[in-house]
Tab-separated table of C-alpha atoms in Angstrom:
chain	number	residue	atom	x	y	z
A	1	MET	CA	312.044	-81.452	-91.568
A	2	THR	CA	312.866	-83.404	-94.662
A	3	GLY	CA	311.862	-83.399	-98.298
A	4	ALA	CA	310.455	-80.592	-100.475
A	5	GLY	CA	308.346	-79.106	-97.682
A	6	GLY	CA	311.313	-78.651	-95.396
A	7	HIS	CA	313.330	-77.143	-98.154
A	8	GLU	CA	310.640	-74.588	-98.976
A	9	GLN	CA	310.297	-73.644	-95.345
A	10	GLU	CA	314.018	-73.055	-95.174
A	11	GLU	CA	313.893	-70.862	-98.282
A	12	ARG	CA	311.019	-68.786	-96.905
A	13	THR	CA	312.801	-68.304	-93.563
A	14	ARG	CA	315.833	-67.126	-95.383
A	15	ASP	CA	313.736	-64.714	-97.466
A	16	LEU	CA	312.173	-63.233	-94.418
A	17	ARG	CA	315.498	-62.660	-92.806
A	18	GLY	CA	316.467	-60.900	-96.016
A	19	HIS	CA	320.163	-61.594	-95.941
A	20	PRO	CA	321.556	-58.969	-98.291
A	21	SER	CA	324.293	-61.276	-99.431
A	22	GLU	CA	321.812	-63.942	-100.541
A	23	GLY	CA	319.208	-61.611	-102.096
A	24	ILE	CA	315.537	-62.562	-102.470
A	25	VAL	CA	315.068	-66.067	-103.669
A	26	PRO	CA	312.063	-66.339	-106.015
A	27	PRO	CA	309.522	-68.865	-104.775
A	28	SER	CA	309.105	-72.040	-106.702
A	29	PRO	CA	305.858	-72.521	-108.713
A	30	ARG	CA	304.715	-75.112	-106.219
A	31	SER	CA	305.162	-72.888	-103.209
A	32	ARG	CA	303.550	-69.982	-105.075
A	33	GLU	CA	300.562	-72.159	-105.799
A	34	LYS	CA	300.393	-73.239	-102.162
A	35	TRP	CA	300.634	-69.644	-101.004
A	36	ARG	CA	297.880	-68.627	-103.399
A	37	ARG	CA	295.606	-71.368	-102.070
A	38	GLY	CA	296.314	-70.262	-98.511
A	39	VAL	CA	295.457	-66.663	-99.289
A	40	LYS	CA	292.301	-67.740	-101.093
A	41	LYS	CA	291.261	-69.858	-98.139
A	42	ARG	CA	291.878	-67.032	-95.661
A	43	LEU	CA	290.037	-64.547	-97.853
A	44	GLY	CA	287.109	-66.938	-98.111
A	45	ARG	CA	286.948	-67.237	-94.320
A	46	TRP	CA	287.065	-63.494	-93.812
A	47	LEU	CA	284.436	-62.992	-96.492
A	48	THR	CA	282.129	-65.456	-94.767
A	49	VAL	CA	282.659	-63.783	-91.397
A	50	GLY	CA	282.139	-60.344	-92.996
A	51	ILE	CA	278.930	-61.312	-94.706
A	52	LEU	CA	277.596	-62.872	-91.516
A	53	VAL	CA	278.462	-59.760	-89.508
A	54	VAL	CA	276.827	-57.480	-92.094
A	55	GLY	CA	273.764	-59.723	-92.039
A	56	ILE	CA	273.551	-59.507	-88.237
A	57	LEU	CA	273.986	-55.738	-88.332
A	58	VAL	CA	271.323	-55.276	-91.004
A	59	GLY	CA	268.974	-57.574	-89.097
A	60	THR	CA	269.511	-55.631	-85.891
A	61	VAL	CA	268.874	-52.309	-87.653
A	62	VAL	CA	265.711	-53.690	-89.236
A	63	LEU	CA	264.496	-54.783	-85.800
A	64	ALA	CA	265.345	-51.420	-84.259
A	65	LEU	CA	263.475	-49.564	-86.991
A	66	SER	CA	260.454	-51.803	-86.620
A	67	GLU	CA	260.143	-50.534	-83.031
A	68	THR	CA	258.635	-47.358	-84.382
A	69	THR	CA	259.253	-44.189	-82.507
A	70	TYR	CA	255.981	-42.596	-81.493
A	71	LYS	CA	255.329	-38.997	-82.424
A	72	ASP	CA	252.381	-37.422	-80.702
A	73	PRO	CA	250.280	-35.812	-83.442
A	74	CYS	CA	248.224	-33.718	-81.023
A	75	PRO	CA	248.595	-30.212	-79.530
A	76	PRO	CA	250.230	-29.995	-76.060
A	77	ASP	CA	246.952	-29.956	-74.142
A	78	ARG	CA	245.572	-33.021	-75.939
A	79	ASP	CA	246.539	-36.674	-76.368
A	80	LEU	CA	245.671	-39.153	-79.071
A	81	LEU	CA	242.698	-41.340	-78.224
A	82	ALA	CA	242.235	-44.278	-80.597
A	83	PHE	CA	239.067	-46.293	-80.345
A	84	SER	CA	237.462	-49.488	-81.581
A	85	LEU	CA	233.755	-49.967	-82.155
A	86	THR	CA	232.368	-53.463	-81.698
A	87	SER	CA	229.592	-53.644	-84.237
A	88	ASP	CA	226.065	-54.663	-83.375
A	89	GLY	CA	225.500	-55.396	-87.065
A	90	THR	CA	223.987	-52.029	-87.923
A	91	SER	CA	225.133	-50.835	-91.337
A	92	TYR	CA	224.532	-47.500	-93.035
A	93	ALA	CA	223.741	-46.882	-96.685
A	94	SER	CA	225.335	-43.457	-96.470
A	95	ILE	CA	228.971	-43.180	-95.453
A	96	SER	CA	228.489	-39.599	-94.255
A	97	GLU	CA	225.614	-40.682	-92.000
A	98	ALA	CA	227.861	-43.308	-90.421
A	99	VAL	CA	230.659	-40.770	-89.905
A	100	SER	CA	228.212	-38.195	-88.505
A	101	ILE	CA	227.011	-40.685	-85.906
A	102	VAL	CA	230.568	-41.499	-84.829
A	103	ALA	CA	231.393	-37.779	-84.666
A	104	SER	CA	228.363	-36.871	-82.586
A	105	GLU	CA	229.051	-39.798	-80.237
A	106	ASN	CA	232.675	-38.762	-79.716
A	107	GLY	CA	232.666	-35.262	-78.412
A	108	TYR	CA	231.151	-33.255	-81.251
A	109	GLY	CA	227.597	-33.490	-79.922
A	110	GLU	CA	224.840	-32.120	-82.116
A	111	LEU	CA	226.424	-31.369	-85.484
A	112	SER	CA	225.832	-28.067	-87.221
A	113	THR	CA	224.825	-27.805	-90.890
A	114	SER	CA	228.328	-26.788	-91.931
A	115	GLU	CA	229.859	-29.681	-89.973
A	116	ARG	CA	227.536	-32.115	-91.723
A	117	GLU	CA	228.477	-30.648	-95.094
A	118	THR	CA	232.157	-31.014	-94.257
A	119	ILE	CA	231.636	-34.648	-93.270
A	120	GLU	CA	229.666	-35.272	-96.461
A	121	LYS	CA	232.393	-33.884	-98.698
A	122	ALA	CA	235.168	-35.754	-96.884
A	123	SER	CA	233.154	-38.995	-96.984
A	124	GLU	CA	232.448	-38.707	-100.714
A	125	ALA	CA	236.090	-37.961	-101.414
A	126	ALA	CA	237.278	-40.937	-99.345
A	127	ALA	CA	234.743	-43.312	-100.893
A	128	SER	CA	235.551	-42.275	-104.462
A	129	ALA	CA	239.303	-42.431	-103.795
A	130	ALA	CA	238.955	-46.064	-102.722
A	131	PRO	CA	235.929	-47.388	-104.602
A	132	THR	CA	236.704	-51.065	-104.019
A	133	ALA	CA	238.515	-50.967	-100.670
A	134	ASP	CA	237.099	-52.987	-97.777
A	135	THR	CA	238.092	-50.300	-95.293
A	136	ILE	CA	237.702	-46.549	-95.773
A	137	THR	CA	239.175	-43.805	-93.657
A	138	VAL	CA	237.465	-40.426	-93.483
A	139	GLU	CA	239.203	-37.381	-92.068
A	140	PRO	CA	236.692	-34.527	-92.015
A	141	ASP	CA	238.262	-31.189	-91.200
A	142	LEU	CA	235.945	-30.350	-88.326
A	143	PRO	CA	236.415	-27.389	-86.016
A	144	ASP	CA	237.778	-28.478	-82.653
A	145	SER	CA	235.115	-29.506	-80.206
A	146	ASP	CA	235.496	-29.086	-76.474
A	147	VAL	CA	236.811	-32.612	-76.010
A	148	ALA	CA	237.835	-33.853	-79.468
A	149	ALA	CA	239.815	-32.576	-82.446
A	150	ASP	CA	241.213	-33.981	-85.675
A	151	LEU	CA	238.659	-36.747	-85.909
A	152	VAL	CA	239.462	-39.765	-88.072
A	153	VAL	CA	236.819	-42.445	-88.672
A	154	THR	CA	237.394	-45.858	-90.223
A	155	LEU	CA	234.544	-47.815	-91.770
A	156	ASP	CA	234.198	-51.308	-93.182
A	157	ARG	CA	232.409	-51.592	-96.509
A	158	THR	CA	229.950	-54.493	-96.584
A	159	GLU	CA	229.388	-56.746	-99.588
A	160	ASP	CA	226.118	-54.962	-100.359
A	161	GLY	CA	227.854	-51.566	-100.461
A	162	LYS	CA	226.914	-50.318	-96.996
A	163	TYR	CA	229.190	-49.029	-94.247
A	164	ILE	CA	229.883	-50.125	-90.689
A	165	PRO	CA	231.998	-47.817	-88.472
A	166	SER	CA	234.830	-49.827	-86.941
A	167	GLY	CA	236.860	-47.228	-85.089
A	168	GLY	CA	238.984	-44.137	-85.403
A	169	SER	CA	240.916	-41.622	-83.392
A	170	TYR	CA	240.963	-38.030	-82.254
A	171	CYS	CA	243.011	-35.672	-80.159
A	172	ALA	CA	241.231	-35.806	-76.829
A	173	LYS	CA	241.300	-33.142	-74.185
A	174	VAL	CA	243.409	-34.154	-71.184
A	175	VAL	CA	241.738	-33.682	-67.814
A	176	GLY	CA	242.481	-34.601	-64.226
A	177	GLY	CA	245.367	-34.142	-61.875
B	1	VAL	CA	277.696	-70.350	-113.528
B	2	ALA	CA	280.553	-70.045	-111.055
B	3	SER	CA	279.760	-66.412	-110.193
B	4	ALA	CA	276.074	-67.270	-109.799
B	5	SER	CA	277.022	-70.009	-107.385
B	6	VAL	CA	279.197	-67.586	-105.389
B	7	LEU	CA	276.313	-65.102	-105.343
B	8	VAL	CA	273.948	-67.742	-103.996
B	9	GLN	CA	276.502	-68.695	-101.332
B	10	CYS	CA	276.941	-65.058	-100.265
B	11	ALA	CA	273.173	-64.493	-100.138
B	12	GLY	CA	272.826	-67.616	-98.030
B	13	ARG	CA	275.421	-66.427	-95.530
B	14	PHE	CA	273.789	-62.990	-95.414
B	15	LEU	CA	270.397	-64.507	-94.677
B	16	VAL	CA	271.894	-66.667	-91.940
B	17	GLY	CA	273.296	-63.504	-90.352
B	18	LEU	CA	270.009	-61.660	-90.803
B	19	SER	CA	268.028	-64.419	-89.163
B	20	ILE	CA	270.156	-64.545	-85.996
B	21	PRO	CA	268.624	-61.396	-84.397
B	22	LEU	CA	265.186	-62.350	-85.695
B	23	LEU	CA	265.421	-65.798	-84.159
B	24	ALA	CA	266.503	-64.178	-80.917
B	25	MET	CA	262.999	-62.684	-80.692
B	26	GLY	CA	261.568	-66.127	-80.109
B	27	PRO	CA	259.950	-68.769	-82.228
B	28	THR	CA	256.399	-67.440	-81.981
B	29	ALA	CA	257.231	-63.901	-83.011
B	30	PHE	CA	256.708	-64.584	-86.681
B	31	ALA	CA	253.282	-66.049	-86.287
B	32	HIS	CA	251.877	-63.518	-83.831
B	33	ASP	CA	253.980	-60.399	-84.000
B	34	PRO	CA	252.197	-57.682	-81.974
B	35	SER	CA	253.535	-55.028	-84.350
B	36	GLU	CA	251.048	-56.411	-86.839
B	37	PHE	CA	248.398	-54.871	-84.621
B	38	ASN	CA	250.292	-51.666	-83.903
B	39	ALA	CA	250.379	-52.910	-80.329
B	40	LYS	CA	250.992	-50.503	-77.467
B	41	LYS	CA	252.005	-51.092	-73.896
B	42	TRP	CA	250.849	-49.536	-70.683
B	43	VAL	CA	253.001	-46.929	-68.993
B	44	VAL	CA	253.715	-49.150	-66.017
B	45	ALA	CA	257.237	-50.365	-66.481
B	46	ASP	CA	256.656	-53.900	-65.376
B	47	TYR	CA	253.044	-54.108	-66.601
B	48	GLN	CA	252.066	-55.021	-63.072
B	49	GLY	CA	248.662	-54.918	-61.651
B	50	ASP	CA	247.674	-51.330	-61.280
B	51	ILE	CA	245.294	-51.409	-64.206
B	52	THR	CA	242.286	-50.767	-62.051
B	53	VAL	CA	238.835	-50.865	-63.549
B	54	TRP	CA	236.685	-48.120	-62.144
B	55	PRO	CA	233.084	-49.051	-62.829
B	56	ASP	CA	230.510	-46.393	-63.173
B	57	ASN	CA	227.472	-46.680	-60.906
B	58	SER	CA	225.287	-46.857	-63.984
B	59	PHE	CA	225.648	-50.635	-64.387
B	60	PRO	CA	222.339	-52.298	-63.524
B	61	GLY	CA	222.885	-53.899	-60.145
B	62	GLY	CA	226.001	-51.821	-59.550
B	63	LEU	CA	229.039	-53.676	-58.355
B	64	THR	CA	227.147	-56.725	-57.183
B	65	GLY	CA	224.972	-57.385	-60.200
B	66	THR	CA	225.461	-59.856	-63.028
B	67	PHE	CA	226.668	-57.132	-65.409
B	68	PHE	CA	229.666	-56.364	-63.277
B	69	ASP	CA	230.209	-60.077	-62.584
B	70	ARG	CA	230.656	-60.566	-66.322
B	71	VAL	CA	232.990	-57.541	-66.541
B	72	GLN	CA	235.156	-59.301	-63.986
B	73	ASN	CA	234.915	-62.584	-65.914
B	74	GLY	CA	236.113	-60.656	-68.950
B	75	TYR	CA	239.228	-59.152	-67.428
B	76	GLN	CA	240.058	-62.336	-65.530
B	77	GLN	CA	240.678	-64.036	-68.872
B	78	TRP	CA	243.602	-61.667	-69.444
B	79	ASN	CA	244.798	-61.780	-65.844
B	80	ALA	CA	244.984	-65.559	-66.021
B	81	LEU	CA	247.528	-65.480	-68.842
B	82	CYS	CA	250.440	-64.176	-67.128
B	83	CYS	CA	253.730	-64.915	-66.621
B	84	VAL	CA	256.489	-63.290	-64.652
B	85	ASP	CA	255.250	-59.749	-65.118
B	86	SER	CA	251.571	-60.062	-64.511
B	87	PHE	CA	249.158	-57.822	-66.351
B	88	ASP	CA	246.482	-57.532	-63.745
B	89	PHE	CA	243.116	-55.824	-63.958
B	90	SER	CA	241.355	-55.247	-60.703
B	91	SER	CA	238.172	-53.491	-59.641
B	92	GLY	CA	238.057	-50.148	-57.939
B	93	THR	CA	235.155	-48.436	-56.293
B	94	ALA	CA	232.572	-46.597	-58.307
B	95	VAL	CA	233.321	-43.100	-59.422
B	96	VAL	CA	231.203	-40.326	-60.799
B	97	SER	CA	229.670	-40.548	-64.246
B	98	ARG	CA	231.614	-39.179	-67.165
B	99	SER	CA	231.584	-39.147	-70.918
B	100	PHE	CA	233.743	-41.386	-73.018
B	101	GLY	CA	235.876	-38.598	-74.443
B	102	PRO	CA	238.539	-36.872	-72.381
B	103	CYS	CA	241.754	-38.627	-71.413
B	104	GLN	CA	241.774	-38.827	-67.616
B	105	THR	CA	245.186	-38.515	-66.058
B	106	ASP	CA	243.957	-39.449	-62.600
B	107	ARG	CA	242.455	-42.830	-63.377
B	108	ASP	CA	243.750	-46.071	-64.768
B	109	SER	CA	240.838	-47.532	-66.600
B	110	ILE	CA	237.075	-47.282	-66.626
B	111	VAL	CA	234.100	-49.267	-67.801
B	112	PHE	CA	230.632	-47.805	-67.932
B	113	TRP	CA	227.157	-48.173	-69.203
B	114	GLU	CA	225.685	-45.739	-71.660
B	115	ASN	CA	223.045	-45.480	-74.342
B	116	PHE	CA	224.875	-44.666	-77.535
B	117	THR	CA	224.365	-45.362	-81.231
B	118	GLY	CA	226.062	-47.668	-83.704
B	119	ALA	CA	227.949	-50.256	-81.664
B	120	LEU	CA	227.727	-52.843	-78.901
B	121	ALA	CA	230.713	-51.365	-77.141
B	122	GLN	CA	233.519	-48.906	-77.629
B	123	THR	CA	237.011	-48.924	-76.164
B	124	GLY	CA	239.432	-46.030	-76.460
B	125	GLN	CA	243.078	-45.826	-75.406
B	126	CYS	CA	244.908	-42.595	-74.635
B	127	LEU	CA	248.614	-42.467	-75.383
B	128	ASN	CA	251.167	-40.313	-73.622
B	129	ASP	CA	254.017	-38.513	-75.403
B	130	ASN	CA	256.038	-41.734	-75.464
B	131	GLY	CA	253.285	-43.722	-77.118
B	132	ARG	CA	252.376	-45.628	-73.959
B	133	VAL	CA	248.793	-46.252	-72.894
B	134	TYR	CA	247.915	-44.369	-69.711
B	135	TYR	CA	244.142	-44.336	-69.698
B	136	VAL	CA	241.462	-46.540	-71.188
B	137	GLY	CA	237.706	-46.301	-71.289
B	138	THR	CA	235.126	-48.854	-72.361
B	139	ARG	CA	231.465	-48.132	-72.664
B	140	PHE	CA	228.798	-50.743	-73.225
B	141	ASP	CA	225.645	-49.795	-75.051
B	142	SER	CA	222.785	-49.948	-72.572
B	143	SER	CA	220.180	-50.117	-75.359
B	144	GLN	CA	221.231	-53.585	-76.519
B	145	PHE	CA	219.600	-56.844	-75.496
B	146	TRP	CA	222.363	-58.341	-73.399
B	147	TYR	CA	222.665	-61.823	-71.987
B	148	THR	CA	224.479	-61.545	-68.675
B	149	GLY	CA	224.433	-65.170	-67.591
B	150	THR	CA	227.079	-67.833	-68.030
B	151	GLY	CA	225.028	-70.348	-70.008
B	152	GLN	CA	223.571	-70.379	-73.505
B	153	VAL	CA	222.923	-66.919	-74.921
B	154	GLY	CA	219.236	-66.258	-75.499
B	155	THR	CA	217.597	-65.528	-78.824
B	156	ASN	CA	218.411	-62.070	-80.253
B	157	ASN	CA	220.748	-61.369	-77.345
B	158	PHE	CA	224.406	-60.469	-77.331
B	159	ASP	CA	226.759	-62.144	-74.882
B	160	PHE	CA	227.921	-59.533	-72.377
B	161	TRP	CA	230.731	-61.699	-70.972
B	162	GLY	CA	232.158	-62.309	-74.467
B	163	VAL	CA	232.070	-58.644	-75.417
B	164	ALA	CA	233.689	-57.730	-72.086
B	165	THR	CA	236.545	-60.183	-72.713
B	166	HIS	CA	237.039	-58.694	-76.184
B	167	GLU	CA	237.017	-55.085	-74.945
B	168	PHE	CA	239.592	-55.865	-72.249
B	169	GLY	CA	241.823	-57.197	-75.022
B	170	HIS	CA	241.742	-53.680	-76.449
B	171	GLN	CA	242.308	-52.291	-72.962
B	172	THR	CA	245.611	-54.157	-72.703
B	173	GLY	CA	246.828	-52.048	-75.635
B	174	THR	CA	247.819	-55.138	-77.594
B	175	TRP	CA	245.061	-54.514	-80.135
B	176	TYR	CA	245.423	-50.777	-80.280
B	177	GLY	CA	242.633	-48.644	-81.737
B	178	ASN	CA	240.441	-50.768	-83.940
B	179	ALA	CA	243.113	-53.388	-84.645
B	180	HIS	CA	241.817	-56.960	-84.800
B	181	PHE	CA	242.737	-60.288	-86.266
B	182	THR	CA	241.371	-60.365	-89.784
B	183	SER	CA	242.832	-63.354	-91.599
B	184	PRO	CA	240.511	-66.244	-92.490
B	185	ILE	CA	242.825	-68.529	-90.514
B	186	SER	CA	242.259	-66.580	-87.295
B	187	CYS	CA	238.674	-65.637	-88.070
B	188	PRO	CA	237.005	-68.337	-90.189
B	189	GLY	CA	233.594	-67.146	-89.016
B	190	ASN	CA	232.723	-70.052	-86.760
B	191	SER	CA	233.158	-71.104	-83.135
B	192	THR	CA	236.932	-71.356	-83.572
B	193	ASP	CA	237.265	-67.595	-84.162
B	194	GLN	CA	239.854	-65.888	-81.987
B	195	THR	CA	238.359	-63.560	-79.374
B	196	MET	CA	240.091	-60.588	-80.974
B	197	CYS	CA	238.343	-61.073	-84.328
B	198	PRO	CA	236.223	-58.060	-85.269
B	199	SER	CA	232.621	-59.224	-84.987
B	200	LEU	CA	230.294	-61.225	-82.789
B	201	GLY	CA	226.823	-62.275	-83.842
B	202	GLU	CA	223.740	-62.610	-81.711
B	203	GLU	CA	223.437	-65.760	-79.613
B	204	GLN	CA	227.185	-66.424	-79.886
B	205	GLU	CA	229.331	-67.089	-76.819
B	206	LYS	CA	232.629	-67.767	-78.591
B	207	TRP	CA	234.392	-64.687	-77.191
B	208	ARG	CA	234.222	-65.609	-73.516
B	209	SER	CA	237.552	-67.406	-73.361
B	210	LEU	CA	240.787	-66.707	-75.202
B	211	GLU	CA	242.184	-68.726	-78.081
B	212	ALA	CA	245.766	-69.587	-79.023
B	213	HIS	CA	246.435	-66.541	-81.206
B	214	ASP	CA	244.926	-64.168	-78.631
B	215	ILE	CA	247.199	-65.590	-75.963
B	216	ASP	CA	250.374	-65.670	-78.055
B	217	THR	CA	249.920	-62.141	-79.332
B	218	PHE	CA	249.260	-60.779	-75.853
B	219	GLN	CA	252.244	-62.607	-74.411
B	220	ASN	CA	254.486	-61.330	-77.181
B	221	ASN	CA	253.439	-57.792	-76.253
B	222	TYR	CA	253.941	-58.496	-72.545
B	223	PRO	CA	256.675	-61.160	-72.480
C-alpha cells in the first residue's frame, strides 16, 4: 500500500500490537474523522435493523392479540348461544315489548309479571343511556329459564324511533350425548 | 429540523417492520377481515364437510318439496366457494321436532320450520369452551308469505331461497351472532347489496347468490 492510506493502516496495526517500546500513537485528525464516520455508518445500520426488528415484533404481537382468546361466560352445564334475527320489517314502538317477544321466543316462554317489569326497567335504562344510538343492547336480569339464562337482546332503532330486534345471546342448556 | 427528519425516518422504518407481518396475512385481509364480524370457526379442524343439515319433518313437502329444495340451494352457495379445505353442508335425514333453544351436542346443524314472532328467520350458534362453533340451528317462520320458486318473487312475498342463503352464512360462523355487513359501500340498499347485509325487503331476490365481499370474508375465515 502506498500513500496516506497505507501509512495510517501501518500506524493502526502497530497500535493494535501495542509495542510497549513504541507506546500508543495518537491517530491523526483525518483518521479520527474516518473512524468516526465508520462508527456512525455502522450505528446507523444497526439502528435501522433494530427498528425494523422492533416493528416486526410489535406487529406480530398486535396480530396475536387480535386473535382474541375466548372465555366462556356461561356456567359449566351451559354454552353461549348467539343468534341473529332476520327482520320481516316489523318494528315495535316499545323497546320492552320487543325484548319481551325475543325473551318469550327464546326459552323463557310465557313471561311472568315480575319478568316483564324487569325487562321494562332494563329496556328503559338501556334506551336512556344511549338516546341517539342506532343499536341498543338490553340485558334484563331474568331468572334462569329451563333452557336459557343471561339473556342479552340487541335492537336497531329506526328513524321514526321504533325498535327492531336484531339478535342477542344467552347461555343455553347443553343436551345430547 | 434535523431531529425531526431523523424521527420521520425512524417512524418510517418502524412502520415498514410493522407492515411485514400484516402483509403476510394476505392482500385482502384489510378489506374483509373476518375479525370485523367477530367471526368464529367450526370445531372441525379442517372445516371439512361434516356440517350436516338435519331438516325437521315440519317443512311443507318434507325433504322432497320446494322448501327443502331452496334450503339446499342456499347452502350450495357456500359449498361452491371452496378451496382446499372445503366447507361442505350436506343433508341428513329428518329428525324429531325440537325447539330452537338448547345446544345439541349430538347433531351438527339443523333447519326447521316454526311459527314464531318478530322475524323471518333466526339462526343461533353454540360455542364450545374454545370458542368454536359446534352446533347451529336455523328456524324459518312458517307464518310468513314465502316464495319458494326460482323465478321472480311474488307480490308481498319473501324469497325463501335468498333468506336460506343468508342464514347459512351465519351457520358458517363467519358472521357470528347478529353480525352483518353494515357499511353503505357493502349495503347501499339496492340490488348490489351483499348477501350478508342485515335486511331483505319483500319481492327481493338479491340474496340468492353471494357477492364479492361475502366470498372474500368467508374465504378469509376459512382460507
